[in-house]
Short mmCIF file of C-alpha atoms and ligand atoms in Angstrom, two decimals:
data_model
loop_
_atom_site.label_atom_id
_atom_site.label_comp_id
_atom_site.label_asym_id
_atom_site.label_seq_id
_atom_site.Cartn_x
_atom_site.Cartn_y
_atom_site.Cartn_z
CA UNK M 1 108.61 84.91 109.40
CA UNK M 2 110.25 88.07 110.85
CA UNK M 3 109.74 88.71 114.63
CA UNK M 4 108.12 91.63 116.03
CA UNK M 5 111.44 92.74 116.69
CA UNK M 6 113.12 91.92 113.94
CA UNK M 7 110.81 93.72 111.75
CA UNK M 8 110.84 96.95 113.85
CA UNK M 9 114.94 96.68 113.86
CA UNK M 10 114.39 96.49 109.97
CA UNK M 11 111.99 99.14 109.16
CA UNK M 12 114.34 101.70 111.64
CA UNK M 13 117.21 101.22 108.78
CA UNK M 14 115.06 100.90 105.91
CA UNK M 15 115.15 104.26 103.05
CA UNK M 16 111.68 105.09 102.73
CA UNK M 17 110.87 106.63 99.83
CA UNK M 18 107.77 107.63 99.06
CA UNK M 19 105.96 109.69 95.98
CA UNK M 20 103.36 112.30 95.78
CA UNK M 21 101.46 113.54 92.87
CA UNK M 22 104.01 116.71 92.64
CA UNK M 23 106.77 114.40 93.11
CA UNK M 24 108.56 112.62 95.54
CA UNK M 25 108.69 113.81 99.48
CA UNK M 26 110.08 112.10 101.55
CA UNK M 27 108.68 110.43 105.14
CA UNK M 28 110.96 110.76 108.35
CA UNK M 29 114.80 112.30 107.67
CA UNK M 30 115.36 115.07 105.30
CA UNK M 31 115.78 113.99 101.62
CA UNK M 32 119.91 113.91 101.48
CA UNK M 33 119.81 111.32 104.69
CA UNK M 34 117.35 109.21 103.08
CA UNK M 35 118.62 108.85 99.57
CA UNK M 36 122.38 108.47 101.18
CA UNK M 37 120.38 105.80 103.54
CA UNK M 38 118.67 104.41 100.07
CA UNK M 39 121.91 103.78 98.32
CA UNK M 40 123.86 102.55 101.48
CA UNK M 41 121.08 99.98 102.55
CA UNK M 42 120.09 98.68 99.09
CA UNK M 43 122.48 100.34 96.17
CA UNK M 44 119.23 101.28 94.93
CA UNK M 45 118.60 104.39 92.67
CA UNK M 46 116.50 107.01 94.02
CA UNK M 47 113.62 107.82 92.24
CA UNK M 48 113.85 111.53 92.31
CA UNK M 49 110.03 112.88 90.90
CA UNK M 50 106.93 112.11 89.58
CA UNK M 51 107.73 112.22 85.76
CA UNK M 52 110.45 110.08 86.69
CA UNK M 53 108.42 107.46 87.91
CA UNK M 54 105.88 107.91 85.27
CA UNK M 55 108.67 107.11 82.98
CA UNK M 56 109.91 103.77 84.80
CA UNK M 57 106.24 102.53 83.94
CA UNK M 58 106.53 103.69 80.42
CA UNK M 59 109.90 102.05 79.82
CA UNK M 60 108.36 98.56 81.02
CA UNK M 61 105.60 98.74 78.45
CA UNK M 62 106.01 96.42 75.34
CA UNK M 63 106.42 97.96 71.72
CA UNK M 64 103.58 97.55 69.65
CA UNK M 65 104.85 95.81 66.60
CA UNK M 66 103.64 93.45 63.94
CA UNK M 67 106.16 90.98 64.99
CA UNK M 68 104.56 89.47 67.63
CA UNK M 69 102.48 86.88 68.14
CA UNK M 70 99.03 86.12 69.92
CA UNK M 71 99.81 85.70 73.52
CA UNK M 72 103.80 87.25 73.96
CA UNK M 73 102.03 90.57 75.35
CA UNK M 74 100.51 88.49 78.30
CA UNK M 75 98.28 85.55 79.14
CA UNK M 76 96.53 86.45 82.57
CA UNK M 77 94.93 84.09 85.13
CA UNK M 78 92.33 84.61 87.42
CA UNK M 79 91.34 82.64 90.20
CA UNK M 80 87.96 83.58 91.18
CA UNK M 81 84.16 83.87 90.70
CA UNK M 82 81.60 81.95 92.39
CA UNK M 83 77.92 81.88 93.13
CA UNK M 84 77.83 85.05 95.09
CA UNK M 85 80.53 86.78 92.83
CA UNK M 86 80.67 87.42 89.33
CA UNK M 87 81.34 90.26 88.62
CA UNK M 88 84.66 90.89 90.04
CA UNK M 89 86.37 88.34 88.39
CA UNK M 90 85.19 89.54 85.27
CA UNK M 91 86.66 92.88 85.92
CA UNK M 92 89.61 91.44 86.86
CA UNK M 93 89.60 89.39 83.77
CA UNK M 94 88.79 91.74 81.54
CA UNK M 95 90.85 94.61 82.68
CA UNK M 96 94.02 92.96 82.01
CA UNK M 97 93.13 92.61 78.06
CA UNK M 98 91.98 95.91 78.08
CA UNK M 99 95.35 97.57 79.66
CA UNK M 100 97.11 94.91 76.54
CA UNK M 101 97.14 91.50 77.57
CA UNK M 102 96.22 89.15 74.90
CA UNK M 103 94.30 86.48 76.50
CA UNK M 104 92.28 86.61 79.46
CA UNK M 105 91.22 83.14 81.96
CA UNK M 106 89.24 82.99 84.56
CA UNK M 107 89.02 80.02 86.36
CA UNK M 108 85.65 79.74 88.45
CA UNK M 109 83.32 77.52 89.48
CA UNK M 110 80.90 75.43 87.62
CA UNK M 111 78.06 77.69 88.01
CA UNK M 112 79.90 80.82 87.99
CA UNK M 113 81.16 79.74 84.49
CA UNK M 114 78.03 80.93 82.14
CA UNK M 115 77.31 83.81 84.08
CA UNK M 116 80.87 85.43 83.42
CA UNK M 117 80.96 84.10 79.37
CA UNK M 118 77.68 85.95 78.97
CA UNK M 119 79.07 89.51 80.57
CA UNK M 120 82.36 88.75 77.33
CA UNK M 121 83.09 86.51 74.72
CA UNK M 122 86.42 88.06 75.05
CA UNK M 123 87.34 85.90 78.34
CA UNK M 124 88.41 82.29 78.29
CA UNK M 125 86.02 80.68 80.90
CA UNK M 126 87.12 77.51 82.98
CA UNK M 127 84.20 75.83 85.05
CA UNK M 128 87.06 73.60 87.04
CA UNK M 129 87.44 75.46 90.83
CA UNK M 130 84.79 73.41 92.27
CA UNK M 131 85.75 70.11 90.61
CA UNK M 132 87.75 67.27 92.37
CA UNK M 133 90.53 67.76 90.37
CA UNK M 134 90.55 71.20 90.53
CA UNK M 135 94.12 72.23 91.41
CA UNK M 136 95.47 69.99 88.35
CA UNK M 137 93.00 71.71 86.00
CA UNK M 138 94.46 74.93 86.98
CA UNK M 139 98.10 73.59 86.93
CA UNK M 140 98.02 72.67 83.14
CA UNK M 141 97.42 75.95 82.35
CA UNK M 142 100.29 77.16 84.37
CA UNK M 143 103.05 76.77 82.38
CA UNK M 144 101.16 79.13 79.43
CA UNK M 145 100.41 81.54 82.09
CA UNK M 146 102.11 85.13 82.79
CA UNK M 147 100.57 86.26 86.19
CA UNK M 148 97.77 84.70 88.30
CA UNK M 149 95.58 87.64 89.76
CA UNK M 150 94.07 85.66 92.42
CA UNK M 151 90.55 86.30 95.07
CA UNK M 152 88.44 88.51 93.12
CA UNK M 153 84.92 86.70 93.73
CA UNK M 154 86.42 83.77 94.89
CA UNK M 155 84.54 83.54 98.11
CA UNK M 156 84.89 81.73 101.60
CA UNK M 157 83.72 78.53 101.38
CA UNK M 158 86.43 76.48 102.69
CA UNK M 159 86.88 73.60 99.82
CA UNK M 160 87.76 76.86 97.55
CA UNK M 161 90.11 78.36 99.77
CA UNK M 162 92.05 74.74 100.34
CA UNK M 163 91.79 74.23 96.53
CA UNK M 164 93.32 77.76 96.19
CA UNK M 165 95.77 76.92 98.98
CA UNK M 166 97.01 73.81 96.12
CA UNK M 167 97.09 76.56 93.36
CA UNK M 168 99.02 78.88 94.88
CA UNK M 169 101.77 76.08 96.10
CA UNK M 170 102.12 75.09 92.75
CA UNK M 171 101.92 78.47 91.48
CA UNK M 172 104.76 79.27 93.13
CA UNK M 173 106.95 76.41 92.24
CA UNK M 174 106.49 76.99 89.15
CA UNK M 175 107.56 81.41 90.02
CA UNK M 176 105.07 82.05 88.22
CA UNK M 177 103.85 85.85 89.43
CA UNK M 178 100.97 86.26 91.78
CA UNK M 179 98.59 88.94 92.38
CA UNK M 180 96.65 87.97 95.52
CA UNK M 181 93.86 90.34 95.76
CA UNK M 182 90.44 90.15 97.98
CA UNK M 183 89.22 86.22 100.10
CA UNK M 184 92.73 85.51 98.03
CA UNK M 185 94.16 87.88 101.39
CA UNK M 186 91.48 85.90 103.63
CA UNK M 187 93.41 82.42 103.11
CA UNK M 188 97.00 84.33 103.45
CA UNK M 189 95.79 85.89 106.46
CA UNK M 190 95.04 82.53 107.82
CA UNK M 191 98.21 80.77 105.99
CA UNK M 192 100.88 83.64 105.39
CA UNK M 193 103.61 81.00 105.02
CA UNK M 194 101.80 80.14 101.38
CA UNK M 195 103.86 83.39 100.32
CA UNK M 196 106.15 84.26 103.40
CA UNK M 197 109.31 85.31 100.84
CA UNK M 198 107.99 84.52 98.00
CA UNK M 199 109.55 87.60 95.86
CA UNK M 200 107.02 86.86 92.66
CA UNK M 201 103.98 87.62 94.70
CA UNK M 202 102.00 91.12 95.12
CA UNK M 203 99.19 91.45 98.01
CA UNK M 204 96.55 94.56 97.11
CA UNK M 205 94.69 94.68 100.36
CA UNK M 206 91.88 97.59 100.81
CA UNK M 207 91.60 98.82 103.90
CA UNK M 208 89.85 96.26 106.26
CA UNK M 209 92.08 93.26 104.34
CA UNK M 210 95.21 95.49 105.26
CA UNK M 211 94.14 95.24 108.78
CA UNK M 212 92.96 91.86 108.89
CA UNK M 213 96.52 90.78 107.26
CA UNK M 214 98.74 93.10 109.95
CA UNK M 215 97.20 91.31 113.04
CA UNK M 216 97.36 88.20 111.32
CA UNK M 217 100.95 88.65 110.50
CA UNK M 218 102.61 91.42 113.25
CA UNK M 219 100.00 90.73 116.12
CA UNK M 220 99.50 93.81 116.50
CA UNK M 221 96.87 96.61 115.44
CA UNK M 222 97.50 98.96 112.56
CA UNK M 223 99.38 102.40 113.66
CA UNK M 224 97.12 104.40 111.57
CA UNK M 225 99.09 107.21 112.24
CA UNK M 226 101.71 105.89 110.30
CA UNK M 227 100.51 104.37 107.00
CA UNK M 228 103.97 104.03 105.30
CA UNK M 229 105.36 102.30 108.28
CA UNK M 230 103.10 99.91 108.53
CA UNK M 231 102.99 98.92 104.90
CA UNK M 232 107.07 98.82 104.78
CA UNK M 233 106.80 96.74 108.42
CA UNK M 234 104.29 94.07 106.89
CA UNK M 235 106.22 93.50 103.56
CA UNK M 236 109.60 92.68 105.84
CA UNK M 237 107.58 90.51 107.91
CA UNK M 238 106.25 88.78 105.00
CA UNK M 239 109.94 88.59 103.71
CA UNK M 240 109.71 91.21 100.88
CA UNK M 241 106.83 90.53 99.82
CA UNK M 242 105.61 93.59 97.71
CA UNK M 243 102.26 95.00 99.44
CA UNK M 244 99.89 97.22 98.09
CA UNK M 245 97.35 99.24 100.54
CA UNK M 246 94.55 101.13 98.72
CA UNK M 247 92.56 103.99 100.03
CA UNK M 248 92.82 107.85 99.53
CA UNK M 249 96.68 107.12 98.90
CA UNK M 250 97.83 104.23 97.70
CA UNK M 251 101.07 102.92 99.62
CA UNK M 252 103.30 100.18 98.02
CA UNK M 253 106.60 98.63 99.70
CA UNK M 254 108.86 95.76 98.65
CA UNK M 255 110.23 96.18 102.74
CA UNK M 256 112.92 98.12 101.63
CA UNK M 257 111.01 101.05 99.57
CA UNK M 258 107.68 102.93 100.01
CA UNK M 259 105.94 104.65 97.58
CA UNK M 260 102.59 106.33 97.71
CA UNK M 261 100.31 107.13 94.79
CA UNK M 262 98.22 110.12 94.84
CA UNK M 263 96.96 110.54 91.42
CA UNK M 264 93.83 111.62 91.03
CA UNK M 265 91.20 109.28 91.33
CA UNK M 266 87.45 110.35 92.17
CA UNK M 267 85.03 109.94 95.68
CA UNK M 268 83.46 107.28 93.43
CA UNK M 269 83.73 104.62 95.41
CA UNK M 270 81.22 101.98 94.09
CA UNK M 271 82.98 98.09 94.38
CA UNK M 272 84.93 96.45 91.67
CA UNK M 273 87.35 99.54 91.38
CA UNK M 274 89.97 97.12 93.44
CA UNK M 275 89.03 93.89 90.95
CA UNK M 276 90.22 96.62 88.00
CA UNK M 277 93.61 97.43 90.01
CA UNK M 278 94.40 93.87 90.42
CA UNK M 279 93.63 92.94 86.32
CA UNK M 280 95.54 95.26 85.36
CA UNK M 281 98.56 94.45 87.75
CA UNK M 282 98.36 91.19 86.55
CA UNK M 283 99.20 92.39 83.16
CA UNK M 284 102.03 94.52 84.43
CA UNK M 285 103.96 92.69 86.45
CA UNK M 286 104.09 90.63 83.56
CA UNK M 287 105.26 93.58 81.07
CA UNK M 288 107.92 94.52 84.59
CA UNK M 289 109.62 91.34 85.25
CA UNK M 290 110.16 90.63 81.43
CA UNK M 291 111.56 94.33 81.08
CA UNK M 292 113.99 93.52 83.92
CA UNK M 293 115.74 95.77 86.52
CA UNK M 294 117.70 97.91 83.80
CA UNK M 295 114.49 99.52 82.62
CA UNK M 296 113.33 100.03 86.22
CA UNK M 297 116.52 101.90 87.17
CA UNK M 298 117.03 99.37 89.46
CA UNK M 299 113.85 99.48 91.31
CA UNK M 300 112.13 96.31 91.86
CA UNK M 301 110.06 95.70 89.09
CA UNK M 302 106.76 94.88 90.72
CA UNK M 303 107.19 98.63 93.06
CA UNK M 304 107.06 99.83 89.36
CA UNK M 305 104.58 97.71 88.32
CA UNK M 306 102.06 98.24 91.22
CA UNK M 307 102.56 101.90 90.77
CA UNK M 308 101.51 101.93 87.28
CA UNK M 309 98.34 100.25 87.93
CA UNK M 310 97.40 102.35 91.02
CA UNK M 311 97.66 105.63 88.81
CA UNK M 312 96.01 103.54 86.08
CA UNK M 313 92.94 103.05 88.64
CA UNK M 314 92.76 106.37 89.80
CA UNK M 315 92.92 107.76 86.45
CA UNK M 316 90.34 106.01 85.01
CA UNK M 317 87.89 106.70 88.09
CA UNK M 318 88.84 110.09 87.51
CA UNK M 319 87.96 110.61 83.61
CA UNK M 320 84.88 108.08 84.43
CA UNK M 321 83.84 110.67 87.87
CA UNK M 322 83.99 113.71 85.28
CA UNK M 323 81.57 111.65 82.84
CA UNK M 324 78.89 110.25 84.84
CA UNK M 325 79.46 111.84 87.91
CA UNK M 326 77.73 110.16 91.29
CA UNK M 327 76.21 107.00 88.64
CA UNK M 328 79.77 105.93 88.20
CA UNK M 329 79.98 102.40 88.12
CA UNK M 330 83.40 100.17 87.43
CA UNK M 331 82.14 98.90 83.95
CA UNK M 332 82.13 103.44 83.19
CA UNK M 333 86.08 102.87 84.36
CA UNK M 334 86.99 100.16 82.29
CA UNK M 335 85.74 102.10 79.66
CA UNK M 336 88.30 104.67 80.23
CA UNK M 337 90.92 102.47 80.48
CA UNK M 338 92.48 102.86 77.35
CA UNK M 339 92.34 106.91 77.28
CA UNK M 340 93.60 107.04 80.47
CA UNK M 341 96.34 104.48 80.00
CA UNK M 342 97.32 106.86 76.67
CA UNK M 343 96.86 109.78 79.03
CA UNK M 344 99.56 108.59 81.31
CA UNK M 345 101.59 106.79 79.85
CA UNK M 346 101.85 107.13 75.96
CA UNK M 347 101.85 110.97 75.54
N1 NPW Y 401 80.49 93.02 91.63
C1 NPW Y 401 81.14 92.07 92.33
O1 NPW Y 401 80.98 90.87 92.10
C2 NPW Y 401 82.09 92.47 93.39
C3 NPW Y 401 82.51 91.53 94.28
N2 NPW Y 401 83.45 91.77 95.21
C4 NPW Y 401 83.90 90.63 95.99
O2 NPW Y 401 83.24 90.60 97.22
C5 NPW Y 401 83.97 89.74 98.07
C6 NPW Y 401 84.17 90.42 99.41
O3 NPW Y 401 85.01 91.55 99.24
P1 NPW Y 401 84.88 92.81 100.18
O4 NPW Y 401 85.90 93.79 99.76
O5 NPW Y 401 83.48 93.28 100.17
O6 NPW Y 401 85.21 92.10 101.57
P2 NPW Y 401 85.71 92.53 102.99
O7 NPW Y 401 87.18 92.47 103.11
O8 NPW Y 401 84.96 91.73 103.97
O9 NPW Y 401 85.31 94.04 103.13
C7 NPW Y 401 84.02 94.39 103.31
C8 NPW Y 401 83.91 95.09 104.64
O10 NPW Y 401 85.03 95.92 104.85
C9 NPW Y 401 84.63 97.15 105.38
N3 NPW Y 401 85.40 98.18 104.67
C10 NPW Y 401 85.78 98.15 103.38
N4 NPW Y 401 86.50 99.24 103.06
C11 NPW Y 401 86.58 99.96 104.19
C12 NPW Y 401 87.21 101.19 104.51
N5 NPW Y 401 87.93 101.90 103.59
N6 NPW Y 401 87.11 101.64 105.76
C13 NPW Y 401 86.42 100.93 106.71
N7 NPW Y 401 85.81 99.76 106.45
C14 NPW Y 401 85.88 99.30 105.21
C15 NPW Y 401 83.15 97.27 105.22
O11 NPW Y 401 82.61 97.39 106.49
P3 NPW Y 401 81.15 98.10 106.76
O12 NPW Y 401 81.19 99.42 106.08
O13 NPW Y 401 80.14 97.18 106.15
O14 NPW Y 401 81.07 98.18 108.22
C16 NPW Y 401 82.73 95.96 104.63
O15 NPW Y 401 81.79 95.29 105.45
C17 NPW Y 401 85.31 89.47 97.38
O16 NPW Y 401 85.22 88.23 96.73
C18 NPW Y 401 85.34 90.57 96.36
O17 NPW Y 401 86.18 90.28 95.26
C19 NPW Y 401 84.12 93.06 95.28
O18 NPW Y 401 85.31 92.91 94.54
C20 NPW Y 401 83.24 94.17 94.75
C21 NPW Y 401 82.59 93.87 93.43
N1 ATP Y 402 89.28 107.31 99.79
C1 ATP Y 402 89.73 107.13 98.55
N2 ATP Y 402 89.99 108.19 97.74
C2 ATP Y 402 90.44 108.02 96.49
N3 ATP Y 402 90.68 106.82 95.94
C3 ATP Y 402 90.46 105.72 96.69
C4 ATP Y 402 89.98 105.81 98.03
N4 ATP Y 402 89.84 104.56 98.53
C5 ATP Y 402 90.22 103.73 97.54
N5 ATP Y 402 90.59 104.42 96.43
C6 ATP Y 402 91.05 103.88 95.16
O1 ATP Y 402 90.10 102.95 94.68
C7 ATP Y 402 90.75 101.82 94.12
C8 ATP Y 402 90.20 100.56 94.78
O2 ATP Y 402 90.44 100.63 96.16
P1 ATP Y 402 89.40 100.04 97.21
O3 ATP Y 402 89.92 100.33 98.56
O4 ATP Y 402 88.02 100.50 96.85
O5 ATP Y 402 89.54 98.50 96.86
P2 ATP Y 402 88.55 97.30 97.15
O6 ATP Y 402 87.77 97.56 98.39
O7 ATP Y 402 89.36 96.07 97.10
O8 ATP Y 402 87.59 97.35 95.88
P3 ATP Y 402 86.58 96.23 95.36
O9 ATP Y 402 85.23 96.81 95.52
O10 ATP Y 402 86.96 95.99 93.94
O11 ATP Y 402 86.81 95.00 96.19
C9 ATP Y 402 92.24 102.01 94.32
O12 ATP Y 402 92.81 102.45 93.11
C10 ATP Y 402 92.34 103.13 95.34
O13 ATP Y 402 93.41 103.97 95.02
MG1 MG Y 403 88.55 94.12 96.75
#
């Protein structure tokens, strides 16, 4: 793990880019410095505005075509769902199918298992996290799996969180991609080396989890003042990991570029809107890493992908805000998902 040092040294020559709704501004030196900065440091492209970004998104989408078969446009995991918590893994679960995944786990625990199959027969239930040989039940399914979105209901208890510890080791030795979302960001704040460089792996933290995870990880207390720094600084201490931080603007780093999402969400801010982020980021880190660097313009794939399902979120709150108004609830959101996924990125 990077020192304190170290990861101040790095985040001084870092190109921070970062992208408003009316396009990109940049945080710190004028735009020239920066972009010179971006393609000295990194040989990165700049992204240069809004549309522009809107279009890497679009480019990483799959065709729709009749020569596919069940499955190639995505078969999501999730890891969560116990006896407190049902609902957000269903969220989760069923966000990614709705964005255009084809099949849709959730792994849970036994008793957690009936109540999620009743809310959709469209989600493949798996009463196994709470079983003794829980982190091989998970592990056959691995190798047929796209993304693992994993925390969303998952809970405290500690037997979970060392099951979840196996899943995620074998997770990643296996690359497959890992959205770690929710008491998924409670275990890495007590275990960061279970994704310390792992460049597969996408943390969505809200804002008390994004402070929990800085002191864990930096020692020190969040510089509010500085949002973009502190994101950047936590994904080079993490080794690259790709960080998320939700809350009035979203802020996304890979340690070497920031961007920030402003779309328009709502004041909504009832629970289970993060559960719908991290479903459908499941689903598009998928569509990103299988697209490849050339249709991201050489941006990392999962900056791309992490930006398309932050708009996606705030979109849908948006169009489900001018609906219903203050009785907004997440399941009102999902229901927008596919106009607003149209809206944004298929017109
Ligand atoms: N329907 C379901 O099944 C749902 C289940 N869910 C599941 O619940 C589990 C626990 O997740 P979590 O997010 O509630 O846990 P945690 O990190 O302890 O945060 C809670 C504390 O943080 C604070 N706080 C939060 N935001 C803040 C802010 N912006 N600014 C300041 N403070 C802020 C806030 O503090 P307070 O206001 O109470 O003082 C609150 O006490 C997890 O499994 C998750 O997936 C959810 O997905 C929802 C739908
Ligand atoms: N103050 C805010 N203004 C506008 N949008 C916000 C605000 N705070 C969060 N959001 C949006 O709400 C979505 C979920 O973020 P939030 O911080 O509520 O996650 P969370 O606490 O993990 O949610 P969950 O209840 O699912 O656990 C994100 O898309 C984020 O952009
Ligand atoms: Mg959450």
């Amino acid at each position: 793990m990077a020192t304190r040092a170290a990861a101040g040294a790095a985040v001084t020559g870092a190109a921070v880019v970062a992208l408003l709704s009316a396009g990109f501004a940049l945080y710190g030196p004028p735009l020239d410095a920066v972009l010179e900065r971006a393609f000295w440091l990194n040989k990165a492209h700049s992204i240069k505005d809004m549309e522009t970004t809107f279009q890497l998104v679009r480019n990483i989408i799959p065709p729709l075509t009749t020569k596919k078969h069940k499955g190639q446009d995505g078969r999501i995991g999730v890891v969560g769902g116990c006896q407190e918590y049902t609902g957000a893994p269903y969220f989760a679960a069923i966000s990614a199918l709705k964005v255009g995944a084809d099949l849709s786990h959730v792994f849970c625990t036994r008793e957690a298992a009936p109540v999620i199959k009743s809310y959709s027969p469209e989600l493949i239930v798996h009463p196994v996290l709470d079983s003794p040989n829980a982190v091989q039940d998970v592990g056959k399914w691995l190798p047929r799996l796209h993304a693992l979105v994993v925390g969303p209901g998952l809970g405290r208890d500690h037997v979970l969180l060392s099951t979840v510890k196996g899943i995620l080791e074998v997770s990643r030795a296996r690359d497959v991609p890992v959205i770690i979302d929710a008491d998924g960001l409670w275990l890495i704040a007590q275990q960061p080396a279970l994704i310390q460089g792992y460049q597969k792996a996408v943390l969505t933290p809200n804002h008390m989890e994004f402070s929990r995870l800085s002191e864990a990880v930096l020692g020190d207390p969040v510089d509010s003042s500085d949002p973009q720094e502190a994101v950047l600084r936590l994904s080079q201490a993490l080794g690259n990991v790709t960080v998320v931080r939700k809350g009035e603007r979203d802020v996304i780093s890979d340690g070497k570029q920031v961007l920030e999402c402003s779309q328009e969400g709502s004041s909504r801010r009832c629970g289970g809107q993060g559960d719908l982020l991290s479903g459908s980021l499941g689903v598009l880190v998928h569509w990103a890493l299988l697209a490849g660097p050339e249709k991201t313009n050489g941006f990392s794939p999962l900056l791309v992908a992490a930006f398309g399902a932050c708009s996606l979120t705030r979109q849908c709150s948006r169009q489900a805000f001018q609906k219903h108004g203050r009785s907004t609830t997440t399941t009102d959101m999902i229901a927008e998902v596919g106009p607003a996924f149209t809206s944004l990125f298929e017109t």
